[in-house]
Amino acid sequence: MHLQLKRLTPFVLLSLTGLRVQGSAIPNQEARYNSVKSTTKVLVLGGGVAGVIAARTLHEQGINDFVLVEARDELGGRLQSTPFGGHVVELGANWIQGTQTGTGPVNPIWALVKKHGLKTHISDFYGSLRTFDETGEGHFVDVFNTAVDNFDEYVNYSGERISQNLVDLTARSTYDFTGKRPRNAHEMAAEYMNFDWEYAQTPPQSSGIATARNSNLTFEPDAGGFSDDNYLSIDQRGYKTFLQQEAKSFLKPKRLRLNTLVKSVEWSASGVKAVFHDRSSISADYAICTFSLGVLKNDDVKFKPDFPDFKAEAIASMTMGTYTKIFLQFPNKFWFDTEFALYADSERGRYPVWQSLDMEGFLPGSGIIFVTVTGDYSERIEALSDEEVKAECMDVLRTMYPNITIPEPLDFKFPRWYNDPLYRGSYSNWPPGFVRQHHDNLRANVERLYFAGEATSQNYYGYLHGAYFEGRDIASTVAKCIQGNNCMLLDRYEEVKNSVPY
């Protein structure tokens, strides 16, 4: 969820000084390949949006000697659909965020969704909301509307800071400096829905400048963004369908290995080798790694040799947020007649944002409602059993509706993204202290191993379209190497230093 901004101050990210390495050529002598036994020219690791679009880009460049490796039994990555209560719901990515304004730039995910005929419905974040607190239904929509305006001011003040060459602040500090600190449960919940519900982490955990820029470049057409629309996928084939159908248009069976879990990746100046848990392996001249930032931050896949310090520091410095949707199905609908409800608890982030799917245009008659938690609270509930989480959700619902006898749900389900070794979270977030040079280093290749995904997108981190653009751009870079056209190292900084000493 993002906000429509009333006005805009353009800005770019602040950069600190560093020792930059740019424009150095990677050895591209075909004779060197002869000493490397390669089973494929390019290895694409991961079958999410970045991986599939990288493979499609190689195909479009005339390079069909590649293999796409995916650990699961289907393509999609964090696009994961599941049967629930006689319907299909989305455990992971769910919205097309930003579509197109007039003849302006089109979100490529929106283009693919339309191409493959997925069913969607626009979400109304502002005009379809009721509010609740620990006394039952409360009436603080006005507080929510103020929080929308607060985010607008937050974005504009971030632009002023960068135009004056001032350092980044945390999002919390940015809010506070503009006099927008929440003082009670209602204000905390309203701020949560405008910030945490989008970035999957709290304002103190987030960069003030980067989050504001990230919002503008997706939702604000005057800044080059798409639009402020958010369309929810309700296609009963699953949101992943657009990606799987796109893959069918070019991906031959011999170029795809499903159910193949990577154990280690060996990289060097002459090639890359992936070793799998079944002890098989594939060697390649180049590889594009699209693993989530969460996987890179953990030891689920071993990279040999270890990454150089510039790369390791960048991976350690960017953060991975967790966004958890908890689904409940009941025999009959007893809840709000709006799309959304906001629950204000004395504990910030405790089961705050509820969304009804039992509505005209969505899944009418389904009896399905879900609540979203994020960040540290997501990690907390993953340490609990399903029954414990269900009991907490029911406690909140019964607090919201003290005069209704609410039955136990017919069905209950939520994902555990934080502890899933294939992802280790939902999507990346730009933290305080993480500067542009760090991000260049996160995106940079190490020899013939390249990286692509939503986290490597400076403009669109956290979004499916960020993964799309990165898969396309990195594959184009690799294609140039293969074709002998200006094979260059991506920008990196051996050291990221302060412009002035502490």
XYZ file of C-alpha atoms in Angstrom:
502
model
C 0.000 0.000 0.000
C 1.311 3.414 -0.943
C -0.071 6.896 -0.718
C -1.143 9.405 -3.305
C 1.038 12.455 -2.823
C -0.361 15.935 -3.253
C 2.877 17.605 -4.223
C 6.418 16.555 -5.002
C 9.944 17.661 -4.380
C 12.245 15.689 -6.717
C 15.413 14.312 -5.194
C 18.124 11.719 -5.538
C 19.865 9.584 -2.971
C 22.689 11.015 -0.931
C 26.092 9.493 -1.675
C 29.138 9.369 0.526
C 32.680 9.233 -0.732
C 34.268 5.947 -1.627
C 36.937 4.282 -3.717
C 35.035 3.564 -6.889
C 35.824 0.897 -9.431
C 33.986 1.460 -12.699
C 34.398 0.543 -16.305
C 37.004 -2.193 -15.897
C 36.676 -4.875 -18.501
C 36.148 -8.518 -17.585
C 38.450 -10.822 -19.555
C 36.370 -12.093 -22.433
C 38.742 -14.290 -24.360
C 36.964 -17.248 -25.904
C 40.180 -19.260 -25.600
C 39.820 -19.194 -21.829
C 36.475 -20.989 -22.117
C 38.187 -24.016 -23.582
C 39.784 -24.800 -20.228
C 36.401 -24.719 -18.508
C 34.026 -27.596 -19.100
C 30.687 -25.767 -19.244
C 27.369 -27.526 -19.527
C 25.617 -24.274 -20.328
C 26.517 -20.719 -21.231
C 24.380 -19.030 -18.522
C 22.976 -20.434 -15.309
C 19.939 -18.578 -13.901
C 19.450 -19.369 -10.222
C 15.886 -18.867 -9.031
C 12.541 -18.991 -10.831
C 10.821 -15.871 -9.536
C 10.138 -12.705 -11.510
C 13.806 -11.707 -11.813
C 14.863 -15.194 -12.888
C 12.142 -15.722 -15.488
C 12.576 -12.250 -16.975
C 16.367 -12.748 -17.053
C 15.861 -15.991 -18.964
C 13.394 -14.312 -21.333
C 15.872 -11.482 -21.963
C 18.633 -13.947 -22.834
C 16.252 -15.654 -25.248
C 15.356 -12.310 -26.826
C 19.088 -11.598 -27.246
C 19.497 -14.846 -29.163
C 21.102 -16.705 -26.263
C 19.274 -19.996 -25.675
C 22.120 -21.922 -24.099
C 20.976 -21.360 -20.536
C 19.438 -23.333 -17.671
C 16.985 -21.896 -15.147
C 17.122 -23.637 -11.765
C 14.257 -23.451 -9.262
C 14.033 -25.161 -5.863
C 10.249 -25.504 -5.843
C 8.000 -27.535 -8.113
C 6.796 -24.480 -10.022
C 7.919 -21.062 -11.157
C 6.870 -17.994 -9.219
C 9.286 -17.402 -6.343
C 7.475 -15.285 -3.759
C 4.353 -15.357 -5.922
C 2.703 -18.182 -4.006
C -0.961 -19.139 -4.194
C -2.699 -21.700 -2.006
C -6.118 -23.368 -1.831
C -8.070 -22.016 1.127
C -11.667 -22.647 2.074
C -12.676 -23.635 -1.446
C -10.905 -20.650 -3.026
C -7.364 -19.633 -3.994
C -5.622 -16.910 -1.977
C -2.175 -15.342 -2.178
C 0.362 -16.016 0.569
C 2.955 -13.715 -0.964
C 2.785 -10.857 -3.458
C -0.826 -9.874 -4.126
C -1.071 -6.391 -5.662
C -0.049 -4.723 -8.893
C 1.258 -1.509 -7.358
C 1.094 1.384 -9.777
C -0.317 0.749 -13.276
C -0.163 3.579 -15.842
C -1.257 7.203 -16.093
C -2.367 8.289 -19.550
C 0.405 7.597 -22.029
C 3.044 7.594 -19.294
C 5.265 4.655 -18.336
C 3.453 1.384 -17.754
C 4.279 -0.947 -14.895
C 5.575 -4.073 -16.683
C 3.776 -6.322 -14.194
C 0.508 -4.615 -15.105
C 1.292 -5.202 -18.791
C 1.896 -8.927 -18.180
C -1.216 -9.262 -16.025
C -3.322 -7.787 -18.830
C -1.524 -9.852 -21.478
C -2.352 -13.097 -19.704
C -5.867 -12.135 -18.682
C -5.627 -12.227 -14.907
C -8.644 -11.141 -12.899
C -7.956 -8.195 -10.598
C -9.903 -5.629 -8.592
C -8.811 -2.192 -7.463
C -8.260 -1.770 -3.733
C -9.653 1.331 -2.054
C -7.267 2.196 0.768
C -8.841 5.567 1.510
C -12.572 5.375 0.921
C -13.356 1.907 2.265
C -12.122 1.805 5.866
C -13.653 1.369 9.313
C -11.751 1.720 12.563
C -11.684 -0.241 15.813
C -9.842 -0.226 19.107
C -9.819 -2.104 22.410
C -13.328 -0.851 23.201
C -14.908 -2.092 19.956
C -15.686 0.047 16.955
C -14.046 3.447 17.235
C -14.394 6.387 14.938
C -10.961 7.676 14.054
C -10.969 7.682 10.257
C -10.043 11.353 10.621
C -6.867 10.264 12.409
C -6.073 7.953 9.508
C -6.626 10.774 7.013
C -4.241 12.937 9.006
C -1.662 10.147 8.821
C -2.014 10.175 5.025
C -1.221 13.896 5.043
C 1.676 13.260 7.448
C 3.271 10.871 4.991
C 2.861 13.449 2.250
C 4.747 15.991 4.382
C 7.335 13.355 5.267
C 8.056 12.736 1.565
C 8.329 16.419 0.742
C 10.606 17.130 3.687
C 12.868 14.259 2.599
C 13.118 15.961 -0.776
C 14.087 19.236 0.881
C 16.852 17.497 2.837
C 18.423 16.017 -0.253
C 18.186 19.286 -2.195
C 20.132 20.922 0.655
C 22.709 18.112 0.674
C 21.738 17.065 4.202
C 22.355 13.560 5.501
C 19.659 10.931 5.570
C 17.567 10.470 8.702
C 15.590 7.491 9.852
C 11.959 7.602 8.817
C 11.122 8.009 12.504
C 13.399 11.022 12.819
C 11.920 12.484 9.634
C 8.398 12.130 10.987
C 9.437 13.552 14.364
C 11.269 16.528 12.885
C 8.111 17.518 11.022
C 6.111 17.186 14.244
C 4.377 13.934 13.290
C 5.090 11.629 16.222
C 2.104 9.389 17.105
C 0.956 9.967 20.688
C -1.701 7.304 21.228
C -2.957 3.943 19.944
C -5.121 5.494 17.227
C -2.251 7.543 15.832
C 0.154 4.596 16.042
C -2.238 2.368 14.079
C -2.849 5.070 11.468
C 0.869 5.604 10.970
C 1.379 1.830 10.807
C -1.075 1.457 7.928
C 0.649 4.272 6.055
C 4.203 3.045 6.640
C 4.869 -0.395 8.158
C 2.113 -2.009 6.119
C 4.064 -0.994 3.011
C 7.709 -1.394 3.983
C 7.287 -4.372 6.346
C 9.465 -2.642 8.928
C 9.051 0.273 11.324
C 10.036 3.917 10.761
C 13.095 3.600 13.075
C 14.269 0.657 10.923
C 13.882 2.534 7.628
C 15.699 5.247 5.689
C 13.776 8.504 5.460
C 15.051 9.481 2.024
C 15.047 6.061 0.365
C 11.500 5.147 1.398
C 10.154 8.489 0.203
C 11.957 8.141 -3.119
C 10.793 4.543 -3.483
C 7.175 5.668 -3.059
C 7.423 8.519 -5.553
C 9.015 6.466 -8.325
C 6.190 3.935 -8.251
C 3.112 5.978 -7.393
C 3.755 9.612 -8.376
C 3.510 10.234 -12.144
C 5.143 13.668 -11.812
C 8.264 11.896 -10.511
C 8.241 9.300 -13.274
C 6.044 6.838 -11.398
C 3.226 4.761 -12.874
C 0.067 5.716 -10.953
C -1.347 5.615 -7.435
C -3.556 2.588 -8.214
C -3.277 -0.727 -6.395
C -4.963 -3.732 -8.024
C -5.458 -6.919 -6.023
C -5.120 -10.196 -7.893
C -8.156 -12.377 -7.275
C -7.503 -14.740 -10.169
C -8.330 -18.257 -9.045
C -5.451 -19.650 -11.082
C -3.154 -17.659 -8.794
C -1.252 -14.412 -9.267
C 1.771 -16.514 -10.324
C -0.110 -17.337 -13.550
C 1.135 -14.256 -15.378
C 4.737 -15.363 -14.827
C 4.171 -19.021 -15.590
C 2.270 -18.206 -18.782
C 5.011 -15.816 -19.851
C 7.611 -18.545 -19.259
C 5.658 -20.954 -21.455
C 6.047 -18.557 -24.375
C 9.814 -19.085 -24.605
C 11.133 -21.565 -22.008
C 11.827 -25.047 -23.364
C 11.613 -27.979 -20.908
C 15.295 -28.798 -21.303
C 16.142 -25.257 -20.137
C 14.314 -25.649 -16.816
C 15.186 -27.666 -13.709
C 12.503 -27.640 -11.027
C 12.784 -29.252 -7.586
C 16.499 -28.488 -7.615
C 17.871 -27.042 -4.387
C 21.199 -25.249 -4.587
C 23.714 -26.225 -1.926
C 26.707 -24.137 -3.008
C 27.864 -21.765 -5.725
C 31.514 -21.684 -6.803
C 32.564 -18.554 -8.668
C 35.725 -17.397 -10.391
C 37.052 -15.333 -13.277
C 36.524 -18.269 -15.638
C 33.035 -19.418 -14.733
C 30.477 -20.495 -12.139
C 29.452 -23.900 -10.825
C 26.271 -24.635 -8.867
C 26.218 -27.769 -6.724
C 22.829 -29.148 -5.749
C 21.639 -31.101 -2.728
C 21.303 -34.259 -4.822
C 25.071 -33.929 -5.502
C 24.583 -33.097 -9.162
C 25.980 -29.843 -10.532
C 25.911 -27.498 -13.491
C 28.854 -25.446 -14.701
C 28.405 -22.281 -16.708
C 30.399 -19.471 -18.217
C 28.181 -16.963 -16.380
C 25.501 -17.111 -13.702
C 22.707 -14.773 -12.622
C 21.780 -15.300 -8.980
C 18.244 -14.147 -8.144
C 18.103 -15.499 -4.594
C 16.348 -13.224 -2.132
C 18.415 -10.891 0.019
C 17.325 -13.028 2.973
C 19.010 -16.097 1.474
C 22.195 -14.141 0.759
C 22.244 -12.952 4.381
C 22.018 -16.516 5.719
C 24.083 -19.655 5.236
C 21.466 -21.696 3.403
C 23.600 -21.497 0.246
C 27.385 -21.477 0.543
C 29.304 -19.230 -1.844
C 32.870 -20.319 -2.596
C 35.100 -18.434 -2.160
C 33.533 -16.095 0.378
C 32.408 -12.794 -1.038
C 34.932 -9.929 -0.911
C 34.438 -7.444 1.899
C 32.702 -4.817 -0.248
C 30.036 -7.361 -1.230
C 29.664 -8.955 2.191
C 29.250 -5.559 3.853
C 26.510 -4.554 1.421
C 24.593 -7.795 1.933
C 24.884 -7.486 5.707
C 23.780 -3.840 5.653
C 20.513 -3.987 3.709
C 17.583 -5.523 5.584
C 14.852 -8.021 4.800
C 11.312 -7.311 5.941
C 8.595 -9.866 6.592
C 4.970 -9.331 5.578
C 2.538 -11.936 6.870
C -1.076 -12.356 5.794
C -3.161 -14.497 8.152
C -6.295 -15.957 6.576
C -9.464 -16.997 8.387
C -12.689 -18.406 6.960
C -16.027 -18.333 8.780
C -19.449 -19.843 7.987
C -20.966 -16.383 7.612
C -19.720 -12.825 7.324
C -20.156 -10.843 10.560
C -17.592 -8.085 10.037
C -17.300 -4.613 8.503
C -18.901 -3.833 5.145
C -15.816 -1.947 3.925
C -12.751 -3.445 2.274
C -10.482 -2.599 5.196
C -10.596 -2.231 8.945
C -7.884 -0.715 11.113
C -7.519 -2.028 14.672
C -5.684 0.182 17.180
C -4.107 -1.824 19.964
C -2.021 -0.439 22.812
C 0.815 -2.530 21.328
C 1.882 -1.093 17.982
C 1.610 -3.609 15.155
C -0.590 -6.147 16.954
C -2.946 -7.483 14.251
C -3.755 -4.000 12.932
C -4.860 -4.170 9.267
C -7.833 -6.396 8.397
C -9.110 -6.942 4.869
C -12.303 -8.587 3.718
C -12.365 -10.775 0.625
C -16.074 -11.474 1.138
C -17.084 -8.457 -0.943
C -18.567 -7.782 -4.335
C -15.758 -7.759 -6.889
C -13.437 -9.855 -4.747
C -14.588 -13.268 -3.422
C -18.240 -12.657 -2.453
C -19.776 -15.339 -0.267
C -16.354 -16.779 0.588
C -16.465 -15.987 4.309
C -12.755 -15.087 4.077
C -11.032 -12.302 5.957
C -7.320 -11.792 6.549
C -5.152 -9.704 8.821
C -1.605 -8.543 8.122
C 1.319 -8.259 10.516
C 4.837 -7.194 9.585
C 8.468 -6.977 10.650
C 9.350 -7.991 14.176
C 5.763 -9.000 14.883
C 5.867 -11.415 11.942
C 9.014 -12.946 13.374
C 7.283 -13.192 16.759
C 4.267 -15.137 15.484
C 6.468 -17.526 13.523
C 7.795 -18.704 16.882
C 4.234 -19.653 17.881
C 2.069 -22.592 16.842
C -0.798 -22.152 14.406
C -3.230 -22.657 17.265
C -1.601 -19.932 19.340
C -1.696 -17.448 16.465
C -5.308 -18.337 15.711
C -6.249 -17.763 19.367
C -4.625 -14.302 19.276
C -6.447 -13.371 16.059
C -9.748 -14.504 17.523
C -9.077 -12.475 20.658
C -8.662 -9.348 18.527
C -11.790 -10.051 16.480
C -13.816 -10.559 19.651
C -12.408 -7.318 21.008
C -13.484 -5.548 17.828
C -16.965 -7.080 18.108
C -17.714 -7.486 21.844
C -21.463 -7.907 21.317
C -21.249 -10.682 18.722
C -20.719 -14.377 19.427
C -18.010 -15.228 16.919
C -17.557 -18.924 16.074
C -14.229 -20.608 15.567
C -13.000 -20.332 11.972
C -13.618 -23.128 9.504
C -10.151 -22.705 8.057
C -6.975 -20.910 9.104
C -3.614 -20.437 7.376
C -0.578 -18.205 7.265
C 2.917 -18.488 5.729
C 6.197 -18.470 7.629
C 8.382 -16.417 5.295
C 11.003 -15.481 7.875
C 11.909 -19.097 8.635
C 11.553 -20.403 5.086
C 15.110 -21.260 3.932
C 14.175 -20.435 0.330
C 13.403 -16.798 1.174
C 14.155 -15.769 4.795
C 11.636 -12.960 4.628
C 9.232 -11.290 2.213
C 11.103 -8.404 0.567
C 13.954 -6.003 1.168
C 13.936 -2.660 2.959
C 16.460 0.197 2.819
C 17.681 0.849 6.374
C 19.287 3.956 7.891
C 23.025 4.146 7.258
C 22.750 2.213 3.994
C 24.013 4.560 1.273
C 24.062 4.516 -2.516
C 27.550 3.014 -2.657
C 26.382 0.124 -0.474
C 23.571 -0.514 -2.911
C 25.909 -0.415 -5.901
C 27.987 -3.032 -4.104
C 24.917 -5.152 -3.431
C 24.140 -5.094 -7.150
C 27.730 -5.571 -8.317
C 28.937 -8.815 -9.834
C 31.810 -10.870 -8.456
C 33.726 -12.067 -11.496
C 31.210 -13.995 -13.622
C 28.538 -14.260 -10.950
C 25.854 -11.585 -11.324
C 22.931 -10.683 -9.051
C 19.371 -9.601 -9.795
C 16.170 -9.219 -7.784
C 13.941 -6.663 -6.151
C 16.650 -5.925 -3.567
C 19.157 -4.896 -6.252
C 16.772 -2.265 -7.626
C 17.672 1.174 -6.319
C 14.410 2.696 -7.505
C 11.944 -0.125 -6.886
C 13.319 -2.332 -4.106
C 10.543 -4.342 -2.487
C 8.373 -4.460 -5.624
C 7.701 -7.053 -8.312
C 8.458 -4.469 -10.983
C 11.840 -3.916 -9.328
C 12.571 -7.621 -9.793
C 11.387 -7.383 -13.408
C 13.656 -4.466 -14.307
C 16.669 -6.016 -12.600
C 16.198 -9.399 -14.278
C 15.980 -7.644 -17.643
C 18.928 -5.305 -17.112
C 21.365 -7.800 -15.612
C 20.599 -10.377 -18.293
C 21.241 -7.689 -20.919
C 24.631 -7.036 -19.308
C 25.499 -10.725 -19.366
C 24.358 -10.985 -22.991
C 26.790 -8.224 -23.947
C 29.600 -10.177 -22.299
C 28.717 -13.312 -24.222
C 28.457 -11.436 -27.487
C 31.796 -9.706 -26.898
C 30.281 -6.251 -26.658
C 31.805 -4.163 -23.885
C 31.828 -6.665 -21.028
C 32.225 -4.367 -18.021
C 32.275 -4.704 -14.271
C 29.210 -3.207 -12.650
C 29.863 -0.219 -10.404
C 31.318 -1.068 -7.007
C 33.223 0.651 -4.199
C 36.022 -1.222 -2.496
C 35.400 0.956 0.573
C 32.484 3.135 1.597
C 33.765 6.053 3.661
C 32.280 9.064 5.386
C 32.717 12.406 3.659
C 33.877 13.823 7.018
C 35.344 11.923 9.977
C 33.350 11.283 13.124
